[in-house]
Amino acid sequence: MPSASASGSAPAPPAAPAKIDPSKLDPTRILNLNVGVLGHVDSGKTSLVKTLSTLLSTASLDKSSQSRQRGITLDLGFSAFLMAPVPERIASDERYMEVVDADEDVEDGKQYDEGKEGEEVDAERAKVKRRCKYDALQITLVDCPGHASLIRTIIGGAQIIDMVLLVIDANKGIQTQTAECIVIAEMTCRDMIVVLNKIDLLGNDDDAGIRDDKLREVEGRVRSVLRKTKFRDCDMVGVSACVGGEKVAAVTLDGGGGGGSGGGGGDKKGGDAAGGEKSSSSSAAKDSTSGPGSTIPTHNIDGLLQLLTSTLRPPTRDDCMTTPFRFSVDHCFPIRGQGTVLTGTVLSGALKVGEEVEFPTLGALQRKVKSMQMFRRKVGMIRQGDRAGICIANFDPNLMERGIASSPGTVKLIDGAIAVVRKVRYFRGQLTSGSKFHVSVGHSTVMATVTFWGAHEICDKLKRMQNQHQNGGGNGAASGSAAITANEDAEDSAAKSKRGGSSSKKGGGAADKSIHGSSSLGGDADVAGLPHLEFDYDEDFVHQDGYLETLEEDDAGNSGPTGLSSDNDAMPLHWALLHFHTPVYCPLDSLVIGSRLDTDINVNTCRLAFSGRLVERYHPKKDADRIRVYTKKERSGVVCRLGDPHRREDDGRVIRYEVYGSDLFKKETDMTQFVGMKIETDKGDIGSIHSSFGTSGKFKVFFPGGTDVREGDKLHLRFKRYANDPKKAMHQDAVLPKERVGARLEPTGKKKKKKGKGSDSNAKQGGANSQAGATAGGGADAAATASKISTGSISTSGEIVSLKGEAVDGKHEVVIVAGFFSPEVNIRDHVGRKVKLTGDDGITGEVAGPFGKAGKCKVSFEGGLAAEGAVGKKLELLPP
């Protein structure tokens, strides 16, 4: 890896490339590659662009009067230079090779073996040769502003580039906007070269050793900042784009010549904002001088060009014949007598002269293309990645400054979208649901209200996908494709088809893209490390108040086939609902960047909040109730009484099938809505609420598998409510276990009755009665009678004397029974005791409470008791 400090004593420059006459090149045989120039304000970006460029557009080198007046770049600038022949790394790529006739003189032609099986050879055994189908590589430099107030312009420019040149003032090092540019570069491109500019100010040529030492120190500081980014191993090079400082460049720029016109003037005939020529070859960008007719000295520009040549990777472009045309417009101006020129970058597809283009932001306005140029070269067709100017007639340039032009009917403006997002780890603020953010898609930046959810569910899904991939049962994060509904346009269909089939190639789609670069301009979410996920409206998601920066299990940064970042500092992925305040153009799979641009620019903080991949269109009216977000609810009570003990047959444990609880409901609570709901114990036993118990809010729970809880243990009622459910119904995921049979245990002895406050008086009264009884004729019998009266009596037989309540389907659930208890007995102590109907096997009930003061009691029968002939039937009171 080249070191920046090695530039202090630059090696002998390579032989100058052959001069290129752009006018003699076939525009269809020129491959365009976009390189963004980013950095802090006054780091020398525009001077570097001026030094490198040989082709200038009408929007380059700060030509606007306002930029010159303020002395800073205020808008995106576009210029270019050519490389011929095409660098070997790109020229040797299979996708850029073509087959030519044997008679053509082709260097490094490939001859196929005639005897190879399956090879077709014509009758004359002609030799087939292959060559690169491009004669030159055009590097379009996108000069982005560096001032903090122009961050949305920087974001827009960064989303149409293939790689980045990060320009850093070697005397100042990393500054605030430098850090933001690094964050933007991480989201938008795979390759970056750090250009340490103004190294001439580190020392003069007489003390080159001291300059190299200082340069190595600067490189070390920059490297430490990049250590936590994906550019930790990026190349660095030290240069001086303008020896002597920016003032020298400004003076030369004002006084020097140059092909490009400044401030909107100059020769604009031909209608291309993609500009005028500065020189005929890239050899103008070399040490000693730069620019058209300028004599500004530079340092190590050849070293930068060599590094750039070795770093450029072959760009992947879509099949322009099968994808819709989309054109990102960045400048618009009129040309008298010809029409209006729109300049920009082709994001996808292709366009020919004479075809119609549509402007979706202007009410689907359509216009025919009169002519097209690429840096003043007339062309008949432009394709993805090209920087071009489109001339149309009858179009008011004031209607559009930036926007989208496309094939008719292929672009829709939407009010909302669902995206998978990740927080920028350098953003210090909280991401709260319902907050407003500036959301950038391409050149468009609009306000949006953002809601976050689904962190745990996405983490679980990615873990399952990773396990499937490791077990050979899946294709990683790109496996599967969503069903394409009838109302989705062709653009969405193409995006989903591409997403579903990307993993079918050898090595997987993600790996292939990492080798060959971005497959689409306009923001590539793959580059930002965002996986391909499909949103399922039938999936349940737990409610979140905002973005969760940590999960209970710290596994949100897993890497591999799921597409998650391997960086341990990576934030967990979330679903986000973006509700745009202004309709915006959002193709599926686009990269979106959320930021807080209203933050004070004087505060040293990162304003970029999150990045995301658009996954699903969202219609606020149609889809408002479709997202299943729920809130967890829990109520807790205690066990106040235990049912009869049973010995479970399968394991011999003593358990209870019935348990009585309290402190869960209020006295006035309507228990009917809770009957049948699941109750859980601390040990995980699950039962269901059978009925209420008494009138004080108590309840009875039945456990099919039994439970060994004790009095005072906790009982939990857990459920969830969906945010969009107008009925606010309670939903439970718990499932009752299978029934486990057990035998009832008989009591080992009678329970001792507690003595009441009236025991002494009853004893005295009993003594008097016994004395009277003894006088009447028998002391022993009288004493027994006195004992029976004082304690009361319980009989095992009783009789139904009346029916209570209205009959339902000819049955009564509650009957009144006499004969079981004497008036002195506290019947409430026997509530729940089993009762059997004499002579009718299988019909049982239970004591429900007292009725009056004559020893009568209420007996309830689950399922009811037939009213006909019920009165007078005999009942048996079973042992407790």
Short mmCIF file of C-alpha atoms in Angstrom, two decimals, residues 157-541:
data_model
loop_
_atom_site.label_atom_id
_atom_site.label_comp_id
_atom_site.label_asym_id
_atom_site.label_seq_id
_atom_site.Cartn_x
_atom_site.Cartn_y
_atom_site.Cartn_z
CA GLY A 157 -23.41 14.47 -4.70
CA ALA A 158 -22.07 11.48 -2.80
CA GLN A 159 -24.95 9.27 -3.96
CA ILE A 160 -23.95 9.40 -7.65
CA ILE A 161 -20.30 8.39 -7.25
CA ASP A 162 -18.32 5.16 -7.58
CA MET A 163 -15.42 6.10 -5.28
CA VAL A 164 -14.15 9.00 -3.14
CA LEU A 165 -11.11 11.21 -3.00
CA LEU A 166 -11.08 12.54 0.57
CA VAL A 167 -9.05 15.74 0.58
CA ILE A 168 -7.46 16.67 3.91
CA ASP A 169 -5.38 19.74 4.67
CA ALA A 170 -2.12 18.15 5.82
CA ASN A 171 -1.50 21.14 8.10
CA LYS A 172 -4.87 20.86 9.92
CA GLY A 173 -5.69 17.16 9.80
CA ILE A 174 -9.19 15.81 10.46
CA GLN A 175 -11.80 18.59 10.85
CA THR A 176 -15.54 18.56 11.55
CA GLN A 177 -16.74 18.26 7.95
CA THR A 178 -13.92 15.82 7.22
CA ALA A 179 -15.47 13.45 9.74
CA GLU A 180 -18.94 13.88 8.23
CA CYS A 181 -17.53 13.21 4.78
CA ILE A 182 -16.01 9.95 6.05
CA VAL A 183 -19.42 8.90 7.37
CA ILE A 184 -21.06 9.76 4.04
CA ALA A 185 -18.35 7.87 2.16
CA GLU A 186 -18.93 4.79 4.32
CA MET A 187 -22.57 4.82 3.26
CA THR A 188 -22.10 5.52 -0.44
CA CYS A 189 -18.93 3.90 -1.80
CA ARG A 190 -16.52 1.01 -1.30
CA ASP A 191 -13.21 2.63 -2.18
CA MET A 192 -11.57 5.79 -0.89
CA ILE A 193 -8.20 7.44 -1.35
CA VAL A 194 -7.06 9.96 1.24
CA VAL A 195 -5.34 12.92 -0.41
CA LEU A 196 -3.18 14.86 2.05
CA ASN A 197 -3.07 18.22 0.32
CA LYS A 198 -0.81 21.27 0.81
CA ILE A 199 2.22 19.24 1.80
CA ASP A 200 4.43 22.04 0.44
CA LEU A 201 3.50 24.02 3.56
CA LEU A 202 5.00 21.30 5.77
CA GLY A 203 8.50 22.30 4.63
CA ASN A 204 10.42 23.43 1.57
CA ASP A 205 12.27 21.25 -0.89
CA ASP A 206 15.56 21.80 0.93
CA ASP A 207 14.37 19.92 4.01
CA ALA A 208 12.42 17.07 2.36
CA GLY A 209 13.32 14.73 5.23
CA ILE A 210 11.59 16.96 7.76
CA ARG A 211 8.58 17.20 5.45
CA ASP A 212 8.41 13.40 5.18
CA ASP A 213 8.52 13.06 8.98
CA LYS A 214 5.68 15.55 9.38
CA LEU A 215 3.72 13.84 6.64
CA ARG A 216 4.10 10.45 8.34
CA GLU A 217 2.87 11.99 11.58
CA VAL A 218 -0.20 13.41 9.84
CA GLU A 219 -0.84 10.05 8.18
CA GLY A 220 -0.68 8.32 11.57
CA ARG A 221 -3.29 10.69 13.04
CA VAL A 222 -5.60 10.20 10.08
CA ARG A 223 -5.12 6.43 10.19
CA SER A 224 -6.13 6.36 13.86
CA VAL A 225 -9.41 8.08 12.98
CA LEU A 226 -10.07 5.64 10.14
CA ARG A 227 -9.29 2.60 12.28
CA LYS A 228 -12.93 2.09 13.26
CA THR A 229 -14.24 2.52 9.70
CA LYS A 230 -14.21 0.25 6.68
CA PHE A 231 -11.47 2.49 5.20
CA ARG A 232 -8.94 1.47 7.84
CA ASP A 233 -6.59 0.15 5.13
CA CYS A 234 -7.24 2.74 2.44
CA ASP A 235 -4.36 4.27 0.47
CA MET A 236 -3.01 7.73 1.24
CA VAL A 237 -0.95 10.07 -0.90
CA GLY A 238 0.56 13.46 -0.20
CA VAL A 239 0.22 16.14 -2.89
CA SER A 240 0.20 19.86 -3.45
CA ALA A 241 -2.54 20.79 -5.86
CA CYS A 242 -1.31 24.37 -5.78
CA VAL A 243 2.16 25.08 -4.45
CA GLY A 244 1.98 28.38 -2.65
CA GLY A 245 -1.63 28.23 -1.43
CA GLU A 246 -5.18 28.81 -2.56
CA LYS A 247 -4.72 32.50 -3.31
CA VAL A 248 -2.35 31.62 -6.12
CA ALA A 249 -4.97 29.30 -7.58
CA ALA A 250 -7.69 31.93 -7.25
CA VAL A 251 -5.62 34.54 -9.06
CA THR A 252 -4.72 32.12 -11.84
CA LEU A 253 -8.32 30.94 -12.11
CA ASP A 254 -9.53 34.52 -12.55
CA GLY A 255 -6.86 35.41 -15.09
CA GLY A 256 -6.30 32.11 -16.83
CA GLY A 257 -7.97 30.83 -19.94
CA GLY A 258 -9.84 27.58 -20.11
CA GLY A 259 -12.42 25.92 -22.14
CA GLY A 260 -15.26 26.04 -19.63
CA SER A 261 -17.32 29.20 -19.37
CA GLY A 262 -17.71 30.82 -16.00
CA GLY A 263 -20.76 32.11 -14.27
CA GLY A 264 -23.11 30.73 -16.82
CA GLY A 265 -21.54 32.70 -19.66
CA GLY A 266 -19.20 31.58 -22.39
CA ASP A 267 -19.95 29.42 -25.33
CA LYS A 268 -22.98 27.27 -24.55
CA LYS A 269 -23.81 26.38 -28.11
CA GLY A 270 -24.72 22.78 -28.36
CA GLY A 271 -26.63 22.91 -25.12
CA ASP A 272 -24.42 20.80 -22.87
CA ALA A 273 -23.82 21.72 -19.31
CA ALA A 274 -21.29 18.97 -19.32
CA GLY A 275 -18.85 21.41 -20.67
CA GLY A 276 -15.88 22.61 -22.60
CA GLU A 277 -12.47 21.14 -23.20
CA LYS A 278 -9.43 22.29 -21.32
CA SER A 279 -6.76 20.27 -22.99
CA SER A 280 -6.57 17.19 -25.13
CA SER A 281 -4.95 14.74 -22.73
CA SER A 282 -4.52 13.76 -19.15
CA SER A 283 -0.84 14.63 -19.39
CA ALA A 284 -1.77 18.17 -18.49
CA ALA A 285 -2.34 16.95 -14.94
CA LYS A 286 1.26 16.41 -14.00
CA ASP A 287 3.87 17.89 -11.73
CA SER A 288 4.98 21.45 -12.49
CA THR A 289 1.88 23.01 -14.01
CA SER A 290 -1.85 22.49 -14.20
CA GLY A 291 -4.86 23.91 -15.91
CA PRO A 292 -5.37 25.52 -19.29
CA GLY A 293 -2.62 27.92 -19.87
CA SER A 294 -1.81 28.16 -16.15
CA THR A 295 1.63 27.97 -14.64
CA ILE A 296 0.60 26.91 -11.15
CA PRO A 297 3.23 24.50 -9.78
CA THR A 298 1.99 21.22 -8.28
CA HIS A 299 3.59 18.34 -6.44
CA ASN A 300 3.13 14.57 -6.80
CA ILE A 301 -0.01 14.72 -8.93
CA ASP A 302 1.43 11.85 -10.98
CA GLY A 303 1.66 9.81 -7.78
CA LEU A 304 -2.04 10.45 -7.18
CA LEU A 305 -2.92 9.44 -10.75
CA GLN A 306 -0.92 6.21 -10.44
CA LEU A 307 -2.65 5.38 -7.17
CA LEU A 308 -6.05 6.22 -8.66
CA THR A 309 -5.36 3.99 -11.67
CA SER A 310 -4.46 1.02 -9.47
CA THR A 311 -7.41 1.56 -7.11
CA LEU A 312 -10.22 1.93 -9.64
CA ARG A 313 -12.32 -1.21 -9.73
CA PRO A 314 -14.54 -2.24 -12.66
CA PRO A 315 -17.99 -0.73 -12.14
CA THR A 316 -20.98 -3.01 -12.55
CA ARG A 317 -23.73 -1.56 -14.70
CA ASP A 318 -27.23 -2.94 -15.16
CA ASP A 319 -28.55 -4.08 -18.51
CA CYS A 320 -29.61 -0.71 -19.88
CA MET A 321 -32.08 -2.30 -22.29
CA THR A 322 -34.15 -3.99 -19.57
CA THR A 323 -34.15 -1.40 -16.78
CA PRO A 324 -36.17 1.85 -16.84
CA PHE A 325 -34.36 5.11 -17.52
CA ARG A 326 -33.77 7.35 -14.49
CA PHE A 327 -31.78 10.56 -14.67
CA SER A 328 -30.72 12.62 -11.66
CA VAL A 329 -30.92 16.30 -12.63
CA ASP A 330 -28.54 18.65 -10.81
CA HIS A 331 -28.56 21.76 -13.05
CA CYS A 332 -31.09 23.29 -15.43
CA PHE A 333 -30.63 26.34 -17.71
CA PRO A 334 -31.97 27.71 -21.01
CA ILE A 335 -30.11 28.15 -24.31
CA ARG A 336 -31.60 30.72 -26.64
CA GLY A 337 -32.90 29.22 -29.85
CA GLN A 338 -32.44 25.64 -28.77
CA GLY A 339 -34.38 24.91 -25.61
CA THR A 340 -33.62 23.97 -22.02
CA VAL A 341 -30.63 21.88 -20.96
CA LEU A 342 -30.85 19.43 -18.07
CA THR A 343 -27.51 18.17 -16.80
CA GLY A 344 -27.06 15.22 -14.53
CA THR A 345 -26.12 11.58 -14.11
CA VAL A 346 -27.86 8.52 -15.52
CA LEU A 347 -28.85 6.35 -12.57
CA SER A 348 -30.21 3.43 -14.58
CA GLY A 349 -31.32 2.41 -18.04
CA ALA A 350 -30.61 4.23 -21.29
CA LEU A 351 -32.04 7.10 -23.38
CA LYS A 352 -31.90 7.87 -27.08
CA VAL A 353 -32.46 11.10 -28.99
CA GLY A 354 -36.11 11.48 -29.96
CA GLU A 355 -37.49 9.52 -27.00
CA GLU A 356 -39.87 10.95 -24.42
CA VAL A 357 -38.85 11.73 -20.84
CA GLU A 358 -41.19 12.33 -17.94
CA PHE A 359 -40.86 14.66 -14.94
CA PRO A 360 -42.83 12.99 -12.10
CA THR A 361 -42.42 15.96 -9.75
CA LEU A 362 -44.15 18.22 -12.31
CA GLY A 363 -47.36 16.28 -12.65
CA ALA A 364 -46.01 13.66 -15.07
CA LEU A 365 -45.04 16.31 -17.62
CA GLN A 366 -43.46 14.74 -20.73
CA ARG A 367 -41.08 16.21 -23.30
CA LYS A 368 -39.17 14.83 -26.31
CA VAL A 369 -35.36 14.82 -26.29
CA LYS A 370 -33.92 17.04 -29.06
CA SER A 371 -30.23 16.32 -28.54
CA MET A 372 -27.71 15.07 -25.98
CA GLN A 373 -24.06 15.76 -25.24
CA MET A 374 -21.37 14.41 -22.98
CA PHE A 375 -18.78 17.10 -22.24
CA ARG A 376 -19.59 18.83 -25.58
CA ARG A 377 -19.49 15.57 -27.53
CA LYS A 378 -22.78 14.90 -29.30
CA VAL A 379 -24.14 11.45 -28.58
CA GLY A 380 -27.16 9.51 -29.74
CA MET A 381 -27.58 7.47 -26.58
CA ILE A 382 -26.61 7.72 -22.92
CA ARG A 383 -26.58 4.87 -20.39
CA GLN A 384 -26.14 4.19 -16.69
CA GLY A 385 -23.20 6.00 -15.12
CA ASP A 386 -22.88 8.64 -17.88
CA ARG A 387 -22.61 12.32 -17.11
CA ALA A 388 -24.63 14.11 -19.79
CA GLY A 389 -26.68 17.11 -20.84
CA ILE A 390 -30.19 16.63 -22.30
CA CYS A 391 -31.75 19.35 -24.46
CA ILE A 392 -35.56 19.55 -24.57
CA ALA A 393 -37.97 22.14 -25.95
CA ASN A 394 -40.92 23.99 -24.39
CA PHE A 395 -39.67 23.57 -20.83
CA ASP A 396 -39.41 26.37 -18.28
CA PRO A 397 -36.02 26.02 -16.50
CA ASN A 398 -37.44 27.73 -13.43
CA LEU A 399 -39.67 24.71 -12.81
CA MET A 400 -36.77 22.50 -11.79
CA GLU A 401 -33.43 23.02 -10.12
CA ARG A 402 -32.88 19.43 -9.03
CA GLY A 403 -35.03 16.40 -9.54
CA ILE A 404 -35.71 13.29 -11.59
CA ALA A 405 -36.35 12.65 -15.28
CA SER A 406 -37.40 9.14 -16.26
CA SER A 407 -39.07 6.88 -18.73
CA PRO A 408 -42.82 7.65 -18.83
CA GLY A 409 -44.84 5.84 -16.20
CA THR A 410 -41.91 4.22 -14.38
CA VAL A 411 -41.51 6.55 -11.39
CA LYS A 412 -44.04 7.16 -8.66
CA LEU A 413 -44.01 9.76 -5.93
CA ILE A 414 -44.91 8.29 -2.57
CA ASP A 415 -45.90 9.63 0.83
CA GLY A 416 -44.29 6.94 2.92
CA ALA A 417 -42.01 3.93 2.93
CA ILE A 418 -40.77 1.15 5.20
CA ALA A 419 -36.99 0.87 5.45
CA VAL A 420 -34.46 -1.25 7.30
CA VAL A 421 -32.15 1.23 9.03
CA ARG A 422 -29.04 1.41 11.18
CA LYS A 423 -27.99 4.32 13.36
CA VAL A 424 -24.75 6.12 12.64
CA ARG A 425 -22.55 5.29 15.60
CA TYR A 426 -21.12 8.82 15.73
CA PHE A 427 -24.54 10.43 16.13
CA ARG A 428 -24.90 11.44 19.77
CA GLY A 429 -28.63 12.12 19.88
CA GLN A 430 -31.48 9.73 20.57
CA LEU A 431 -33.63 8.36 17.75
CA THR A 432 -37.12 8.63 19.21
CA SER A 433 -40.20 7.36 17.42
CA GLY A 434 -42.34 10.20 16.13
CA SER A 435 -39.35 12.53 15.73
CA LYS A 436 -38.74 14.50 12.56
CA PHE A 437 -35.60 14.04 10.47
CA HIS A 438 -34.24 15.35 7.19
CA VAL A 439 -34.31 12.31 4.89
CA SER A 440 -32.20 12.35 1.72
CA VAL A 441 -32.92 10.15 -1.31
CA GLY A 442 -30.61 11.03 -4.18
CA HIS A 443 -30.65 14.81 -4.63
CA SER A 444 -33.96 15.15 -2.75
CA THR A 445 -33.98 16.02 0.95
CA VAL A 446 -37.36 16.31 2.66
CA MET A 447 -38.69 16.26 6.19
CA ALA A 448 -40.12 12.97 7.42
CA THR A 449 -41.62 11.67 10.64
CA VAL A 450 -39.86 8.44 11.57
CA THR A 451 -41.07 5.54 13.74
CA PHE A 452 -38.69 2.76 14.81
CA TRP A 453 -39.50 -0.84 15.76
CA GLY A 454 -38.53 -4.48 15.18
CA ALA A 455 -34.96 -4.63 16.55
CA HIS A 456 -35.41 -7.98 18.30
CA GLU A 457 -37.41 -9.51 15.47
CA ILE A 458 -34.81 -8.54 12.83
CA CYS A 459 -32.01 -9.89 15.03
CA ASP A 460 -33.83 -13.22 15.41
CA LYS A 461 -34.55 -13.38 11.68
CA LEU A 462 -30.92 -12.76 10.74
CA LYS A 463 -29.74 -15.41 13.18
CA ARG A 464 -32.13 -17.94 11.62
CA MET A 465 -30.96 -16.99 8.12
CA GLN A 466 -27.34 -17.31 9.17
CA ASN A 467 -27.96 -20.74 10.69
CA GLN A 468 -29.74 -21.85 7.52
CA HIS A 469 -26.81 -20.68 5.44
CA GLN A 470 -24.29 -22.48 7.66
CA ASN A 471 -26.38 -25.64 7.51
CA GLY A 472 -26.67 -25.43 3.74
CA GLY A 473 -30.39 -24.72 3.86
CA GLY A 474 -30.46 -21.17 2.53
CA ASN A 475 -28.81 -18.59 0.35
CA GLY A 476 -28.08 -15.98 2.98
CA ALA A 477 -29.68 -12.59 3.34
CA ALA A 478 -30.54 -12.33 -0.31
CA SER A 479 -32.55 -15.56 -0.41
CA GLY A 480 -36.21 -15.40 -1.17
CA SER A 481 -38.18 -12.73 -2.97
CA ALA A 482 -41.37 -10.99 -2.13
CA ALA A 483 -44.50 -11.65 -4.10
CA ILE A 484 -45.07 -8.83 -6.57
CA THR A 485 -48.58 -7.48 -6.31
CA ALA A 486 -50.57 -6.23 -9.24
CA ASN A 487 -50.39 -2.57 -8.28
CA GLU A 488 -46.59 -2.42 -8.13
CA ASP A 489 -44.89 -0.75 -11.06
CA ALA A 490 -42.18 -2.20 -13.27
CA GLU A 491 -39.46 -0.50 -11.29
CA ASP A 492 -40.45 -2.20 -8.04
CA SER A 493 -40.76 -5.53 -9.84
CA ALA A 494 -37.26 -5.23 -11.26
CA ALA A 495 -35.86 -4.33 -7.86
CA LYS A 496 -37.48 -7.30 -6.15
CA SER A 497 -36.51 -9.67 -8.94
CA LYS A 498 -32.93 -8.52 -8.69
CA ARG A 499 -33.07 -8.88 -4.93
CA GLY A 500 -34.44 -12.39 -5.07
CA GLY A 501 -31.98 -13.70 -7.66
CA SER A 502 -28.80 -12.07 -6.51
CA SER A 503 -27.64 -15.10 -4.55
CA SER A 504 -28.02 -17.63 -7.34
CA LYS A 505 -24.59 -16.92 -8.74
CA LYS A 506 -21.49 -18.67 -7.55
CA GLY A 507 -20.23 -17.21 -4.35
CA GLY A 508 -23.42 -15.29 -3.64
CA GLY A 509 -24.60 -11.89 -4.83
CA ALA A 510 -23.05 -9.95 -1.98
CA ALA A 511 -19.60 -11.35 -2.61
CA ASP A 512 -19.87 -10.68 -6.34
CA LYS A 513 -20.80 -7.08 -5.73
CA SER A 514 -17.95 -6.56 -3.31
CA ILE A 515 -15.56 -7.52 -6.07
CA HIS A 516 -17.06 -5.62 -8.96
CA GLY A 517 -18.42 -2.55 -7.19
CA SER A 518 -21.82 -0.94 -7.14
CA SER A 519 -24.54 -2.30 -9.36
CA SER A 520 -26.57 0.89 -9.25
CA LEU A 521 -25.99 4.56 -8.80
CA GLY A 522 -28.25 6.88 -6.88
CA GLY A 523 -27.26 5.39 -3.54
CA ASP A 524 -26.44 1.72 -3.10
CA ALA A 525 -27.69 0.29 0.19
CA ASP A 526 -25.41 -2.74 -0.24
CA VAL A 527 -22.42 -0.43 0.15
CA ALA A 528 -23.86 0.89 3.42
CA GLY A 529 -23.90 -2.66 4.82
CA LEU A 530 -27.69 -2.95 4.87
CA PRO A 531 -28.98 -6.47 4.14
CA HIS A 532 -31.80 -7.44 1.79
CA LEU A 533 -34.82 -8.06 4.02
CA GLU A 534 -38.48 -8.34 3.17
CA PHE A 535 -41.14 -6.85 5.40
CA ASP A 536 -44.01 -9.14 6.40
CA TYR A 537 -47.25 -7.44 7.40
CA ASP A 538 -48.36 -10.64 9.16
CA GLU A 539 -45.41 -10.61 11.57
CA ASP A 540 -45.86 -9.36 15.14
CA PHE A 541 -43.52 -6.69 16.54
#
